[in-house]
Tab-separated table of C-alpha atoms in Angstrom:
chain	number	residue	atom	x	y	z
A	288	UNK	CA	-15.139	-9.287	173.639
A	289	UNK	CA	-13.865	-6.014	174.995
A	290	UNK	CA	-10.324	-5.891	172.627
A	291	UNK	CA	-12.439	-6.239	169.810
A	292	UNK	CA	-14.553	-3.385	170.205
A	293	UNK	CA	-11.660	-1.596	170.939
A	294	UNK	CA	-9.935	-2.734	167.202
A	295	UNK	CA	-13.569	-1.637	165.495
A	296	UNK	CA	-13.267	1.252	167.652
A	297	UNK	CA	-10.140	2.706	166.404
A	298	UNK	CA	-8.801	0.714	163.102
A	299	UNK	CA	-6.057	-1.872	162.757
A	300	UNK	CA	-3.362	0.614	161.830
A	301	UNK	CA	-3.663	2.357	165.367
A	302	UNK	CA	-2.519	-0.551	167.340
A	303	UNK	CA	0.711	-1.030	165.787
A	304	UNK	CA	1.656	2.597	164.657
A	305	UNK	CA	0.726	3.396	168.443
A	306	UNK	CA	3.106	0.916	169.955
A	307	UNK	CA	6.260	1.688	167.752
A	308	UNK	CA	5.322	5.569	168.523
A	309	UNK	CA	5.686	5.661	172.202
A	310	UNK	CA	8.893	3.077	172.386
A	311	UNK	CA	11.532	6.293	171.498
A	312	UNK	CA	10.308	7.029	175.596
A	313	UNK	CA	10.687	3.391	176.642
A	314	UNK	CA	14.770	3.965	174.854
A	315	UNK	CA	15.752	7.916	175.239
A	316	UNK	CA	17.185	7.519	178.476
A	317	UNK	CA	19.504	3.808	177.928
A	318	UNK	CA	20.369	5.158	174.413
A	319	UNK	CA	21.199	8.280	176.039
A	320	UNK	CA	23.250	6.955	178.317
A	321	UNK	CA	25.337	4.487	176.311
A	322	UNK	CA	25.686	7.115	173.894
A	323	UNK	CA	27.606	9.453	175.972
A	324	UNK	CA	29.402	6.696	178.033
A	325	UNK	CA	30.836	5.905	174.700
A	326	UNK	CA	32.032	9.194	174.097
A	327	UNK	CA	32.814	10.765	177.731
A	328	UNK	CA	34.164	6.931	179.325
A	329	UNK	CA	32.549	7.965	182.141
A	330	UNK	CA	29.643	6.477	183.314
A	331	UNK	CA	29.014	9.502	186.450
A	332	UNK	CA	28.814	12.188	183.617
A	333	UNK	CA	26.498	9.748	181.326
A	334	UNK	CA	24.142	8.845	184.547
A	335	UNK	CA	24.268	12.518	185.074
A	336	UNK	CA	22.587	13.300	181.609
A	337	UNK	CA	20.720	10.532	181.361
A	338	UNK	CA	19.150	11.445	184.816
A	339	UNK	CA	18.753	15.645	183.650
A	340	UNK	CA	16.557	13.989	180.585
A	341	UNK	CA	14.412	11.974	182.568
A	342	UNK	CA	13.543	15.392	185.028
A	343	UNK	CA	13.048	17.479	181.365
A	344	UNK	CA	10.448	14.655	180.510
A	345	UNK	CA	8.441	15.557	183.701
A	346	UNK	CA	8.614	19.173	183.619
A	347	UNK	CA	8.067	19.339	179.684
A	348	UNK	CA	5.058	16.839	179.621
A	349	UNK	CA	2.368	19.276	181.431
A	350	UNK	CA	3.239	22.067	179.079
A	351	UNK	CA	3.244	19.805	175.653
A	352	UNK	CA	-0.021	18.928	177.754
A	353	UNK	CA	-1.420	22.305	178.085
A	354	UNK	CA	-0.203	23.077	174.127
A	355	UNK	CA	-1.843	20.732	173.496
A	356	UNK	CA	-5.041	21.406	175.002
A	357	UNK	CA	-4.681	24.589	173.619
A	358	UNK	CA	-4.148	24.235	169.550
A	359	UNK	CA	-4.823	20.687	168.860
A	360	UNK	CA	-2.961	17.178	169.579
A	361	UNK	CA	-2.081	16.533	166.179
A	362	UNK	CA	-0.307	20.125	165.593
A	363	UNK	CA	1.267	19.682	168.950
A	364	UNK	CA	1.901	15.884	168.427
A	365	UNK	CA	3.458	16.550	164.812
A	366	UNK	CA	5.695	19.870	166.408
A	367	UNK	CA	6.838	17.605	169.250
A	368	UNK	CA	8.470	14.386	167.276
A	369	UNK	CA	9.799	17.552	164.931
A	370	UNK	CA	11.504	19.128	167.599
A	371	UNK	CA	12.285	15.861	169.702
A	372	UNK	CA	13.882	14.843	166.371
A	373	UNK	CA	16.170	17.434	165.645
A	374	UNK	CA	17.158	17.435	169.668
A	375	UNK	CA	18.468	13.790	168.896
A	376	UNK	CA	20.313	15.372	166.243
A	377	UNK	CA	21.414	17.759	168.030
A	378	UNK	CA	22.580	15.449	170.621
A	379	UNK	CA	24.979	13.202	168.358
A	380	UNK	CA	26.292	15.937	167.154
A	381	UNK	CA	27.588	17.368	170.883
A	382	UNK	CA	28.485	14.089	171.785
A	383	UNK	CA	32.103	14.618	170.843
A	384	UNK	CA	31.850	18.518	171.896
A	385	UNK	CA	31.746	20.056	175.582
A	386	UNK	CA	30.122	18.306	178.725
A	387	UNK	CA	27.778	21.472	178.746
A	388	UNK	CA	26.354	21.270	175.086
A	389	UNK	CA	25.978	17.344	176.177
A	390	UNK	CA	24.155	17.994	178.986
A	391	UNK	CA	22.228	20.487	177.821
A	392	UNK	CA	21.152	18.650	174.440
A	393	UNK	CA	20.233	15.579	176.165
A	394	UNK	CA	18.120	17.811	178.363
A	395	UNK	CA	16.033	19.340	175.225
A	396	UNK	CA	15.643	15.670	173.662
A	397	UNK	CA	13.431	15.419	177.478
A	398	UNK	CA	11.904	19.115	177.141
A	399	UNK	CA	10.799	17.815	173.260
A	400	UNK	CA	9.436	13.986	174.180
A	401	UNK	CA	6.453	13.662	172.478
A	402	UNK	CA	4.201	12.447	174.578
A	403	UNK	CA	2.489	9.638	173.389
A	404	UNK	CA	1.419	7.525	176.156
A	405	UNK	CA	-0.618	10.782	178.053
A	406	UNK	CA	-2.162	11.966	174.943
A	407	UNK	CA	-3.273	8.951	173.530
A	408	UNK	CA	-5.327	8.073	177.019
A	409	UNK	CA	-7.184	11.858	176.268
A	410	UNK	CA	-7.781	10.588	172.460
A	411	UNK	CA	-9.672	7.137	173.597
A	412	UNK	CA	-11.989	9.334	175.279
A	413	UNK	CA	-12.735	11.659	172.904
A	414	UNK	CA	-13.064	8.689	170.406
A	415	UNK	CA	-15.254	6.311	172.512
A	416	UNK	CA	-17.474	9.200	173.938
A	417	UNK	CA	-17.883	10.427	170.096
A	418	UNK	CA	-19.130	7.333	168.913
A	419	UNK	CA	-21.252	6.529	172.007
A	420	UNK	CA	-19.351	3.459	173.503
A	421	UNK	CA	-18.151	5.301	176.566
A	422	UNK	CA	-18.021	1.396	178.168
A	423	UNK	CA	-14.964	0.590	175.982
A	424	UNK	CA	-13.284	3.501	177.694
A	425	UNK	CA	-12.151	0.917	180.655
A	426	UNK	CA	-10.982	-1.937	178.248
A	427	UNK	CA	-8.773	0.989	176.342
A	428	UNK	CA	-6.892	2.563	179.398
A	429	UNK	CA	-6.062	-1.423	180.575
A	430	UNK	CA	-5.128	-2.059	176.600
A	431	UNK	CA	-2.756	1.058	176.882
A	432	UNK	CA	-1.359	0.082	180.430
A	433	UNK	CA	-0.525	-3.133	178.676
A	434	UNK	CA	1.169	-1.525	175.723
A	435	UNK	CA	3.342	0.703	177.889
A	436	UNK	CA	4.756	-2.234	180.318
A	437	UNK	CA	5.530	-4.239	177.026
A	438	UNK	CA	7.606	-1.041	175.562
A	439	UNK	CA	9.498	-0.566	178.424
A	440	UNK	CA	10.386	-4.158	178.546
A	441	UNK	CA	10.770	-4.521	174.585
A	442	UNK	CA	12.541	-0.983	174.275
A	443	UNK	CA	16.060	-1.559	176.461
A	444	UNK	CA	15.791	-4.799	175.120
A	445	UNK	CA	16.716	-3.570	171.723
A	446	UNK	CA	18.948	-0.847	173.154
A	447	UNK	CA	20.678	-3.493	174.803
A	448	UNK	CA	20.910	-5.537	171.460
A	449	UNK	CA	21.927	-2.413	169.123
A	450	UNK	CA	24.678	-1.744	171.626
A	451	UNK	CA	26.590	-4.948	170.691
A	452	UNK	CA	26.400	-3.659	167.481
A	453	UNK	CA	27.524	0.350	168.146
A	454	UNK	CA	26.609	2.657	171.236
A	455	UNK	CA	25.581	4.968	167.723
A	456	UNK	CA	22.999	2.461	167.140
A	457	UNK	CA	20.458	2.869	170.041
A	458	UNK	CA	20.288	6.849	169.588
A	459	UNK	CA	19.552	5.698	165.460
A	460	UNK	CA	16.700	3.197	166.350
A	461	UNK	CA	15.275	5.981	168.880
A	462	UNK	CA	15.418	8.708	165.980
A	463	UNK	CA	14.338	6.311	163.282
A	464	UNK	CA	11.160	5.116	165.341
A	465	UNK	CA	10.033	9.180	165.731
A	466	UNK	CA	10.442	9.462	162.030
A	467	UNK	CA	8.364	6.419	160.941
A	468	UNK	CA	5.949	6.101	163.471
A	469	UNK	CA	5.669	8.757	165.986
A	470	UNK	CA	5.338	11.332	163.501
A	471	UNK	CA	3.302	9.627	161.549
A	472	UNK	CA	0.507	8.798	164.328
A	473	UNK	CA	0.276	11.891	165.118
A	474	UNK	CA	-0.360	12.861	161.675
A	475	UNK	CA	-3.019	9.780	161.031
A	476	UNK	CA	-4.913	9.642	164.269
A	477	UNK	CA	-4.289	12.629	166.710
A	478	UNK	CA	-7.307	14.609	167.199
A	479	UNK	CA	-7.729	17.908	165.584
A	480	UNK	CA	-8.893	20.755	167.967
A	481	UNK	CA	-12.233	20.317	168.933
A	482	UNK	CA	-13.593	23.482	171.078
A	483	UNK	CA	-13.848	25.951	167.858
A	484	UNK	CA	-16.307	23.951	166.466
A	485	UNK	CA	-18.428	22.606	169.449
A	486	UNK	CA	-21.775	24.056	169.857
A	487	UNK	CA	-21.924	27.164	172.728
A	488	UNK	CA	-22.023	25.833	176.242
A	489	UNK	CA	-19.900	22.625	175.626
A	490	UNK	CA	-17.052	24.076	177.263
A	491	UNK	CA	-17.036	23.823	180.993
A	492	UNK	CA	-15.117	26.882	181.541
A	493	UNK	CA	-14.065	25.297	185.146
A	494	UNK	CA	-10.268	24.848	186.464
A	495	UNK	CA	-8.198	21.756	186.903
A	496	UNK	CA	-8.731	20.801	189.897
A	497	UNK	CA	-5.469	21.100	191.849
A	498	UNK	CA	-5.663	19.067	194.947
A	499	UNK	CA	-7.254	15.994	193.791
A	500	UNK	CA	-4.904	15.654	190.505
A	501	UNK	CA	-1.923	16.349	193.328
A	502	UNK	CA	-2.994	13.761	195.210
A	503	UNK	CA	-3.329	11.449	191.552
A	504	UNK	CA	0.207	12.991	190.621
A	505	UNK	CA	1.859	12.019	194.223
A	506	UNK	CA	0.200	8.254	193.835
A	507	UNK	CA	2.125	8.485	190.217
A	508	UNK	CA	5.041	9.262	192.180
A	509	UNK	CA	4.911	6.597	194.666
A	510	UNK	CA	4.238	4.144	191.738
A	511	UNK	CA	7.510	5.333	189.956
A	512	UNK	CA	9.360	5.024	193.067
A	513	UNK	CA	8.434	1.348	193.507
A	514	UNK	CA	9.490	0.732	189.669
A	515	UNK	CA	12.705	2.738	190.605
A	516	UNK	CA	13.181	0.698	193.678
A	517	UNK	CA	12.627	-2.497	192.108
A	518	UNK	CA	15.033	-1.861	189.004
A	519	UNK	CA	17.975	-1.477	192.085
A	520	UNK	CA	16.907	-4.467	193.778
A	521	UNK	CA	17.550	-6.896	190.510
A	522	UNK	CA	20.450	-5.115	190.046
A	523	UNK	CA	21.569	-5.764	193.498
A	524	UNK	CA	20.598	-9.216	193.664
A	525	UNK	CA	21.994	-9.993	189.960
A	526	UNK	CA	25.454	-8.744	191.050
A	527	UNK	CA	25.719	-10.869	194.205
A	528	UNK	CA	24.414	-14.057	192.582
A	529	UNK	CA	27.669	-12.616	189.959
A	530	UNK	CA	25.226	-12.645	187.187
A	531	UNK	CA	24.814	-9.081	186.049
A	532	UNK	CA	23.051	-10.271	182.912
A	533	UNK	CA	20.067	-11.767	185.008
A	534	UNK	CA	18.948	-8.254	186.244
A	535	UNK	CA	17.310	-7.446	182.624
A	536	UNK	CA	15.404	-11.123	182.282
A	537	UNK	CA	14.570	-10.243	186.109
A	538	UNK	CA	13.171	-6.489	185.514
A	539	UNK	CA	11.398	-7.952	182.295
A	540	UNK	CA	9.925	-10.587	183.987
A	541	UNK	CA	7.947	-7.897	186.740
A	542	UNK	CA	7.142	-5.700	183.053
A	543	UNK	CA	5.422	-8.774	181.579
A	544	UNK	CA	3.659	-9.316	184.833
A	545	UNK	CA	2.290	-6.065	185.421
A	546	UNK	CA	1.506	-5.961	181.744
A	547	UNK	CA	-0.965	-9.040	182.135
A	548	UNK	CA	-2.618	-7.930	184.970
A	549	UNK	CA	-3.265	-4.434	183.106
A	550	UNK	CA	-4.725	-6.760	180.155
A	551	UNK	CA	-7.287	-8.460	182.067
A	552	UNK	CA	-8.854	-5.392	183.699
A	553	UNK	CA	-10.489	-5.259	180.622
A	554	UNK	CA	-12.653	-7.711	182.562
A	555	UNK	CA	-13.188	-6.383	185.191
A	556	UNK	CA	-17.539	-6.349	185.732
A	557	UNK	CA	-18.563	-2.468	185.904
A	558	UNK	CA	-20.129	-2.969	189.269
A	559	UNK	CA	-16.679	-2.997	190.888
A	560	UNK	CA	-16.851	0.697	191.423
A	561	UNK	CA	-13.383	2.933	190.200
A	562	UNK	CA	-13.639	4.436	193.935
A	563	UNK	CA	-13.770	0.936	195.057
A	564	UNK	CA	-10.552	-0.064	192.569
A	565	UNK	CA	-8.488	2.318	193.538
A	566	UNK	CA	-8.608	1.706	197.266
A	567	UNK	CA	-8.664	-2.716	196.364
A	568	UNK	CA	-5.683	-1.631	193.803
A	569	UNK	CA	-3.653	0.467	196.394
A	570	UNK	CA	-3.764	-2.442	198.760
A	571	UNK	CA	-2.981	-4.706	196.857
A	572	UNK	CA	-0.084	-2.675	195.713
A	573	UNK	CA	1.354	-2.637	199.097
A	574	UNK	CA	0.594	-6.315	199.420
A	575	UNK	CA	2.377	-6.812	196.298
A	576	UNK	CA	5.564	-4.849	197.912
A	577	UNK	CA	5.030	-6.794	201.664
A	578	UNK	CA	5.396	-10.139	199.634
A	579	UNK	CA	8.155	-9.086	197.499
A	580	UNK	CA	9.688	-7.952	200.705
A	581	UNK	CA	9.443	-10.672	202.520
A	582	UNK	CA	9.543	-13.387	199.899
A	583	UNK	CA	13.440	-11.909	199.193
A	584	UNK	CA	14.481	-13.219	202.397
A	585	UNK	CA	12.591	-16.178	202.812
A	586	UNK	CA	12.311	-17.652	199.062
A	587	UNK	CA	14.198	-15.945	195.967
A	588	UNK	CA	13.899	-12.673	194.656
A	589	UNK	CA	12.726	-13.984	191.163
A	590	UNK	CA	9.787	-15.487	192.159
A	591	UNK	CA	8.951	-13.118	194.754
A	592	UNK	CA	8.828	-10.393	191.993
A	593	UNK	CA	6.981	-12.520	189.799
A	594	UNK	CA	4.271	-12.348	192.037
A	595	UNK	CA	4.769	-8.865	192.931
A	596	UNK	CA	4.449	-7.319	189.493
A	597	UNK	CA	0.566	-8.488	189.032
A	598	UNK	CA	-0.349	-5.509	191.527
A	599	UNK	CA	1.028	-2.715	189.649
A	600	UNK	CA	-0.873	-1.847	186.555
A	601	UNK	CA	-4.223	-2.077	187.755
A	602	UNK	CA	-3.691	0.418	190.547
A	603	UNK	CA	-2.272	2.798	187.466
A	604	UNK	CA	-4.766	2.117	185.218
A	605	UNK	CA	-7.317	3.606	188.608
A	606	UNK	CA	-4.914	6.560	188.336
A	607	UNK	CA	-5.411	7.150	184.768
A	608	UNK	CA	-9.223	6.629	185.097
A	609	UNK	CA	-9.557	9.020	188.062
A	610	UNK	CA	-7.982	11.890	186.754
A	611	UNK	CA	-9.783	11.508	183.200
A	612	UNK	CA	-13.137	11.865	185.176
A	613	UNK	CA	-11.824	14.498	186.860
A	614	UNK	CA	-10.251	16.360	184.132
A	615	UNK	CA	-12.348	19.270	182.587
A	616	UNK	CA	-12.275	18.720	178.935
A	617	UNK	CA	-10.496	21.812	177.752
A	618	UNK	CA	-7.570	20.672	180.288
A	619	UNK	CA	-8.106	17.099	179.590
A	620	UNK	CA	-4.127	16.407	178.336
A	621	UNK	CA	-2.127	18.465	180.629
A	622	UNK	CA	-4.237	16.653	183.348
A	623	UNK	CA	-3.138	13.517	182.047
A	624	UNK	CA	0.472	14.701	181.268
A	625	UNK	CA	0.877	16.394	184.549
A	626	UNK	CA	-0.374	12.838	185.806
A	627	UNK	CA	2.302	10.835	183.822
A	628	UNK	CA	5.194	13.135	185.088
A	629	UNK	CA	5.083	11.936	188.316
A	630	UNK	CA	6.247	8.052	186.843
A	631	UNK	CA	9.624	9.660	186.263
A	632	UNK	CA	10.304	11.873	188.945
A	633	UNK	CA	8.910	8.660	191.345
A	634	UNK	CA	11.171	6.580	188.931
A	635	UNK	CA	14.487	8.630	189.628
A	636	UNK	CA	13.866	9.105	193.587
A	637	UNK	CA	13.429	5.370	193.569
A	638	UNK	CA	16.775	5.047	192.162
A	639	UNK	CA	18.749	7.622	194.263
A	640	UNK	CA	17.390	6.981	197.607
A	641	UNK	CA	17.445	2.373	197.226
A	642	UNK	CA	20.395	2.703	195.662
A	643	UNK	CA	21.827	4.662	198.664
A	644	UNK	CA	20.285	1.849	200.901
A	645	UNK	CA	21.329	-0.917	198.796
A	646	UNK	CA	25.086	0.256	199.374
A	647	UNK	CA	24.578	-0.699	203.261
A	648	UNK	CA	21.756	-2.983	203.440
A	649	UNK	CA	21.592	-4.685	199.887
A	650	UNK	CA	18.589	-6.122	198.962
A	651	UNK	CA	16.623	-5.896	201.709
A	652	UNK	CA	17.170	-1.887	201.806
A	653	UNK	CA	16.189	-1.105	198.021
A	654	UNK	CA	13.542	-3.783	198.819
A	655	UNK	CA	12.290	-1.550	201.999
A	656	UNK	CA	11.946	1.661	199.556
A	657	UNK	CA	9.326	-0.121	197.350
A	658	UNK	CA	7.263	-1.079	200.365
A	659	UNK	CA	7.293	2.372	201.907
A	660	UNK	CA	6.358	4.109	198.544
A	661	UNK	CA	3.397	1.498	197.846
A	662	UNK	CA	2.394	2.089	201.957
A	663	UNK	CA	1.878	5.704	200.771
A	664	UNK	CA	-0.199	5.193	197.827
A	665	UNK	CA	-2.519	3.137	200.371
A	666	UNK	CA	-2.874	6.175	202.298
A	667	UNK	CA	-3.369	8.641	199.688
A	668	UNK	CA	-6.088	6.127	198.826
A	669	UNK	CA	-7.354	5.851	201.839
A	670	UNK	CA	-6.885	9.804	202.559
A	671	UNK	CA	-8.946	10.749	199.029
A	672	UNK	CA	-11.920	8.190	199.629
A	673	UNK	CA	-12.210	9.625	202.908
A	674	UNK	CA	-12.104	13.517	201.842
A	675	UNK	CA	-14.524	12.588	199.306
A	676	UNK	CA	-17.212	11.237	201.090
A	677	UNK	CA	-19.045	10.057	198.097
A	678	UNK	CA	-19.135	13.753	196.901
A	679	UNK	CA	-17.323	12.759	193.616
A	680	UNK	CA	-14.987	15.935	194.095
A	681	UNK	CA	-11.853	13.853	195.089
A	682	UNK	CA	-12.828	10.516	193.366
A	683	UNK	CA	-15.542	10.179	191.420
A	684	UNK	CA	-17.720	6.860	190.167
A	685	UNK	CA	-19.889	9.301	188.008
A	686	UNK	CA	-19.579	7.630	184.263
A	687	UNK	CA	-17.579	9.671	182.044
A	688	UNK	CA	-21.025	10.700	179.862
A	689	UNK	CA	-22.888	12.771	182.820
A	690	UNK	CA	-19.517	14.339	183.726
A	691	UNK	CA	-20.562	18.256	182.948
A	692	UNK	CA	-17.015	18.359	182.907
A	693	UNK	CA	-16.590	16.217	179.749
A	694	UNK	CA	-17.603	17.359	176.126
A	695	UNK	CA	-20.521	15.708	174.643
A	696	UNK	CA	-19.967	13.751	172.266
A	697	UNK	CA	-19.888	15.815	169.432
A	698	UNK	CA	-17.365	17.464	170.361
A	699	UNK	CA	-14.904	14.907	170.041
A	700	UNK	CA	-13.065	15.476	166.823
């Protein structure tokens, strides 16, 4: 059974410690926010900073990424929850200053994010190509799609519940969780730097290669937008049902989904080809969003996006895939981290633009957003298979072990 490789693979401790470590990103941005509503009573300024974060988590995660690359995950790992630490501290203490020294420490607690979810993706490979069980690689990405729909449905949940308590509280779980496990992880299982001691000729000396991870990072992008989309849509359709409450149980309900369809790619037979996935994935993506879409109007927006949510991690988890085969392994983690920076960005355009379309159109307008962002990951599928033309430039079915881009396998630390 493919999860228990996976536990032999990597210890018990790692499962655990590697959840708790990447749920301060699933709760920056909500304990942001009810942090400084608390202090400003205004909810504009609070969105405000709460949206400037979520941009600094993009644009810092390619150059923790390339860092790094550079000296070693676990230096860079162990720096990061440093710094992203004292950023939370410095963040309570502006939050009775200036609106500037708000905004601009909520911004460095984004520059700082460790980030977890990205570089843990680059250590399964190292790990499973080191100790020749490149097969498990598939079962770990779905395992770590999994884990990262849970956390986002698990982390506001506990921001939510720590609110009750104090709007102090959130921002203290998010800085207590970097302390004890964040750190931690990093120090116990991120990989030391491995191209110093790799025998000559192991490093492929080659580029990233820019238009096929822009093409990964814009399907990222559409992918965020449909999350962004759909988190306006419950809203929406919780408020004019006049049960706000719902919209959480609602959102939750298309995290658990997606996270169970993530799990059982782990299943998936290795003859279904990743070039074939990600096209199959893609559309049924954009099916997903078509019967969301339509089952809104004609049955109920719960069940419609309980249905929905079952075609959204697998078409990541052929995102992360590609772009790990296509990664050079000196450039392995920014790939992956410029990868994961297009979830936000996608996430916050969501927002703006079916929120605007909400305000006219309601449901059926956020609704519209989702299917037009999952319509262009179908044709950026479509658009790569057919650039590629079984070259394995643009998308590539080669296994990850006769990649000459990928280190052998002792080179993984």
């Amino acid at each position: 059974m493919s999860y228990r490789s996976l536990l032999g693979a990597a210890g018990a401790g790692f499962f655990p410690l590697g959840f708790l470590a990447r749920l301060p990103y699933a709760t920056s941005a909500l304990a942001t926010l009810i942090l400084l509503q608390s202090t400003t009573h205004s909810y504009a300024f609070a969105g405000l900073a709460s949206a400037a974060q979520s941009i600094a988590i993009a644009a810092g995660g390619p150059l923790v990424g390339t860092m790094a690359d550079r000296h070693g995950h676990r230096t860079i790992g162990i720096i990061a929850a440093a710094a992203n630490f004292a950023s939370w501290t410095a963040l309570l203490a502006a939050s009775h200053g200036s609106s500037t020294s708000m905004l601009a420490a909520a911004t460095l607690v984004g520059l700082t994010q460790p980030q977890v979810g990205p570089l843990v993706r680059v250590h399964w490979s190292r790990l499973v190509r080191a100790q020749g069980k490149p097969h498990l690689l598939s079962p770990a990405l779905s395992y770590e799609a999994a884990a990262d729909e849970v956390s986002f449905v698990a982390g506001p949940a506990l921001v939510g519940l720590l609110a009750a308590v104090s709007p102090l509280a959130p921002a203290v779980l998010t800085m207590t969780l970097i302390a004890a496990s964040t750190l931690p992880f990093a120090l116990l299982y991120a990989h030391r730097p491995h191209g110093h001691n790799a025998p000559a000729g192991h490093r492929s000396g080659q580029p990233l290669p820019r238009r096929p991870l822009a093409v990964m990072f814009f399907a990222m992008v559409a992918v965020g937008t449909v999350f962004g989309a759909v988190q306006t849509t419950v809203t929406v359709y919780a408020n004019t049902i006049d049960k706000p409450g719902a919209a959480g149980l609602i959102y939750a309900e298309f995290g658990i989904g997606s996270a169970l369809a993530g799990a059982a790619c782990a299943w998936l037979p290795q003859r279904f080809t990743l070039r074939a996935r990600n096209t199959a994935f893609a559309a049924a993506l954009f099916a997903g969003m078509l019967i969301l879409y339509t089952g809104a109007q004609l049955a109920s927006v719960p069940a419609a996006v309980a249905l929905a949510s079952f075609t959204v991690s697998p078409y990541m988890i052929s995102l992360y895939a590609l772009t790990e085969r296509l990664a050079p392994a000196e450039h392995a983690a920014v790939a992956m981290t410029i990868l994961c920076a297009g979830g936000p960005l996608g996430t916050a355009a969501g927002q703006a633009v079916s929120g605007s379309l909400a305000q006219t159109h309601g449901v059926d307008g956020a609704l519209l957003v989702a299917l037009t962002a999952s319509g262009a990951a179908l044709l950026l599928a479509l658009s790569a298979r057919l650039a590629d033309r079984n070259r394995n430039v643009w998308i590539t079915d080669r296994p990850s072990a006769e990649n000459p881009a990928l280190p052998a396998p002792a080179d993984a630390a």
